[in-house]
């Protein structure tokens, strides 16, 4: 039974009509953010966004996440329960740029804000920091308009570096040691936060010159 | 004076805030057409669109076209008088696919049809054939929604081949001979139309088997 | 047993160290051809190559081809018996451009010609026309140099259109009718050849003006 | 006269036959580095290279650099005096990865090392850190083989962040304050170096678990 539902889910998610909706919504968000970037750069007279990176969740990750949440591993369940099948990562130069970008997203009349989580003010136990905003993107095809969720993660360069190290280091470790590794890495999220603050101070000192 | 207005137009058109609107609208149309392609392929059980190609008109071409139309060569005039600053070419496998794609475009609730020209039923004197549809694409940035025109050209593979030959061959010829070249090429548009009809017949015979 | 060898082949072919060699060799050929294109355009004073398209054969196609050739379906067998794991299609504007591009490839000192097949002068029974050249591309990594085969297919726009129709139409038909479809399509390869010749004549007339 | 030579340089550098040699050499280096990345990832059991970024120097930057070096601002002078018309930036996760990548480049039999500069062990007065290796890439076209120089810059994530801030912050300041800004930013290169060392320590602690 499990084998069958998996196969069906995979097939459905790989149908062009299904995955294209997510790819299309992601592209919309990418262009929206590029535009926001141009407008902010003009307002602030410096670059705010350093990099953007979109991805569609793989079928394997979708299955894992459904199991972790205790939800049925079917296509309908994935569409109903996951908001991050399409995800966009936005990396800002400075940590106070995160709120600037988040505000600009909230002001877009054609996007509906579905959910927000501020892991910068309230970091995860692991040390992870980012602001997550889930937006509903309206897609019109023919006479039908549908809303597709996209998760936008906004973070600073330093937070992004930490998140990557976390992923890299944890992959390498067996179950027995993972706790120690996690403790080490979590400790270093303070180092990263320190860099963010020092860089912000630097920018402010230069801006006041 | 002329030099100055040119420079100003170039500068304005190269500002990210200006050209991005056209690039963004073009991307919207590309994704819309990809989606239409997926839906049509499912309905008809074969591929309809063979290739798509988007381009932003160069500043040089914009100037030339404004002069040809007897309009002022300024930025405002370009925005007011040209509908093809952003253009998308759609090449279909068979000549009866052109109407199928055109109809699908007309059915998109979020696009406004600005103008249509059917150079397939009424070819240009040069022999040029294509259906042109100018659509207005709504772009929302913040609280403001604006309409950006995009010209969609729809043609068959054979018509596309003819149009490319026309461009290539005419570039090579000096003013004195251009009339002869044009006459030759125009004569060949009948050859191309013949191919289109024979291919259509072939497809229909196969479909009836 | 069969299941196991398949899985192993898939795994091996999807290892970055394996497929990257083919992707790398393909990129080399793409750039080589772009360079040839620039040189030819300068010499002939017109564009010769209309489009290029590279692809890595999918694991499924590799398996099918090994079976058709009666070879073992293993990774080593694929590397030993297939010359077209990496393939590049080159589409020229006119049919006499095919020999021009083929000659330019033969003159590249760093490529070894492995095999040539002239399906333009000797079309396949199906009607298929193209010149195929298999070249060995030298790849150096560290102190080791290895030769990777790439198949280059050179054809005219009309031949390319025919090949695509052939693929599209044959997919649609059940086994019983495939013979009829093939006969129809084969008949049309003469139509295509006619277009090629008329276009060539047109170009020559224009060049002599 | 100056105006004329500029125009000539621009024209020559924008000829496809000229710039394509640099673009081609750059692509070669990109693929070489991707391969090195795959091999190193296998050896070390973790990712070494985080990002790669190639660029061709703009005509404006070429002119500026020739003037700064007191060289004639002509096309021939650019080809003779500049080794960084094509440049590739390689960003590594940890600062001890820089030597690993540099060594792998030195071992490539088909590349000739033209020059090396170790700004990690001997930072620039500005605080800038990176290892620069200029390699000569052999390009064969037809019977002719030519060597094209490419500058490879290798640095850690932290060094890369610093270099970007340096560029961003200096653009903003008028001539009078630039000294102060530079002093501030230079001071921060120590912060960055501190992060690099702490991250390295973290990785080593985890590797020993």
Short mmCIF file of C-alpha atoms in Angstrom, two decimals, chain A residues 43-170:
data_model
loop_
_atom_site.label_atom_id
_atom_site.label_comp_id
_atom_site.label_asym_id
_atom_site.label_seq_id
_atom_site.Cartn_x
_atom_site.Cartn_y
_atom_site.Cartn_z
CA UNK A 43 15.80 54.31 -1.96
CA UNK A 44 18.69 53.28 0.28
CA UNK A 45 21.47 54.08 -2.18
CA UNK A 46 23.13 50.70 -1.61
CA UNK A 47 22.49 47.05 -2.49
CA UNK A 48 20.17 45.28 -0.01
CA UNK A 49 19.80 41.76 -1.45
CA UNK A 50 23.01 39.84 -2.05
CA UNK A 51 21.59 36.62 -3.52
CA UNK A 52 18.32 34.81 -4.21
CA UNK A 53 17.84 31.11 -4.64
CA UNK A 54 14.67 29.28 -5.58
CA UNK A 55 14.04 25.53 -5.31
CA UNK A 56 11.19 23.06 -5.67
CA UNK A 57 11.15 20.47 -2.86
CA UNK A 58 12.14 17.01 -4.09
CA UNK A 59 9.65 14.16 -3.83
CA UNK A 60 11.94 12.53 -1.23
CA UNK A 61 11.94 15.62 0.98
CA UNK A 62 8.17 15.93 0.62
CA UNK A 63 7.71 12.34 1.80
CA UNK A 64 10.08 12.81 4.74
CA UNK A 65 8.34 15.98 5.86
CA UNK A 66 4.85 14.42 5.62
CA UNK A 67 6.03 11.49 7.77
CA UNK A 68 7.66 13.80 10.31
CA UNK A 69 4.36 15.71 10.60
CA UNK A 70 2.38 12.45 10.91
CA UNK A 71 0.39 13.19 7.77
CA UNK A 72 -0.62 10.71 5.04
CA UNK A 73 2.03 10.34 2.35
CA UNK A 74 -0.20 11.12 -0.64
CA UNK A 75 -0.32 13.77 -3.26
CA UNK A 76 -3.46 15.44 -1.84
CA UNK A 77 -1.91 15.48 1.60
CA UNK A 78 1.24 17.15 0.25
CA UNK A 79 -0.82 19.88 -1.42
CA UNK A 80 -2.96 20.37 1.68
CA UNK A 81 -0.30 20.21 4.38
CA UNK A 82 2.91 21.65 2.95
CA UNK A 83 3.48 25.34 2.34
CA UNK A 84 7.07 25.00 1.20
CA UNK A 85 6.87 22.84 -1.92
CA UNK A 86 8.13 26.02 -3.59
CA UNK A 87 10.75 27.95 -1.61
CA UNK A 88 12.81 31.09 -2.19
CA UNK A 89 15.85 32.02 -0.11
CA UNK A 90 16.81 35.70 0.07
CA UNK A 91 20.21 36.64 1.52
CA UNK A 92 20.71 40.26 2.64
CA UNK A 93 23.98 42.07 3.29
CA UNK A 94 23.10 43.26 6.79
CA UNK A 95 20.86 41.88 9.49
CA UNK A 96 18.66 45.00 9.63
CA UNK A 97 17.93 44.52 5.90
CA UNK A 98 15.82 41.48 6.75
CA UNK A 99 12.96 43.60 8.11
CA UNK A 100 13.22 45.98 5.15
CA UNK A 101 12.70 43.12 2.69
CA UNK A 102 9.96 41.53 4.81
CA UNK A 103 8.08 44.85 4.90
CA UNK A 104 8.34 45.28 1.16
CA UNK A 105 6.84 41.79 0.70
CA UNK A 106 3.97 42.60 3.09
CA UNK A 107 3.14 45.68 0.99
CA UNK A 108 2.54 43.76 -2.27
CA UNK A 109 -1.16 44.09 -3.00
CA UNK A 110 -1.28 40.96 -5.17
CA UNK A 111 0.23 38.62 -2.53
CA UNK A 112 -1.68 37.26 0.45
CA UNK A 113 0.39 36.63 3.57
CA UNK A 114 -0.45 33.13 4.81
CA UNK A 115 1.91 32.80 7.76
CA UNK A 116 5.04 34.39 9.23
CA UNK A 117 7.71 33.05 11.58
CA UNK A 118 10.45 35.22 12.98
CA UNK A 119 13.36 32.89 13.79
CA UNK A 120 15.66 35.91 14.00
CA UNK A 121 14.03 37.32 17.14
CA UNK A 122 13.24 33.74 18.31
CA UNK A 123 15.97 31.43 16.97
CA UNK A 124 15.28 27.67 16.80
CA UNK A 125 16.91 25.56 19.52
CA UNK A 126 19.51 24.50 16.93
CA UNK A 127 20.62 28.11 16.56
CA UNK A 128 18.91 28.57 13.18
CA UNK A 129 17.96 32.16 12.31
CA UNK A 130 15.79 33.46 9.43
CA UNK A 131 12.49 35.19 8.84
CA UNK A 132 9.99 32.90 7.05
CA UNK A 133 7.04 34.38 5.19
CA UNK A 134 4.56 32.16 3.39
CA UNK A 135 2.75 34.03 0.63
CA UNK A 136 -0.13 32.91 -1.59
CA UNK A 137 0.59 33.76 -5.25
CA UNK A 138 -2.45 34.08 -7.54
CA UNK A 139 -2.03 32.19 -10.84
CA UNK A 140 -4.53 32.68 -13.63
CA UNK A 141 -4.86 30.09 -16.35
CA UNK A 142 -7.73 30.68 -18.73
CA UNK A 143 -10.72 31.72 -16.66
CA UNK A 144 -9.50 30.12 -13.42
CA UNK A 145 -7.40 31.80 -10.73
CA UNK A 146 -5.74 29.65 -8.10
CA UNK A 147 -3.51 30.49 -5.14
CA UNK A 148 -0.14 28.74 -4.83
CA UNK A 149 1.88 28.96 -1.58
CA UNK A 150 5.57 29.92 -1.68
CA UNK A 151 7.84 30.05 1.36
CA UNK A 152 10.26 32.99 1.40
CA UNK A 153 13.23 32.68 3.81
CA UNK A 154 15.06 35.93 4.53
CA UNK A 155 18.43 35.97 6.32
CA UNK A 156 21.78 37.74 6.51
CA UNK A 157 25.02 36.49 4.90
CA UNK A 158 26.27 35.31 8.28
CA UNK A 159 23.01 33.45 9.08
CA UNK A 160 23.16 31.83 5.67
CA UNK A 161 26.72 30.65 6.23
CA UNK A 162 25.74 29.17 9.58
CA UNK A 163 22.76 27.33 8.04
CA UNK A 164 24.96 25.80 5.37
CA UNK A 165 27.58 24.66 7.86
CA UNK A 166 24.85 23.14 9.96
CA UNK A 167 23.59 21.11 6.99
CA UNK A 168 27.09 20.05 5.95
CA UNK A 169 28.33 19.06 9.36
CA UNK A 170 25.24 17.15 10.46
#
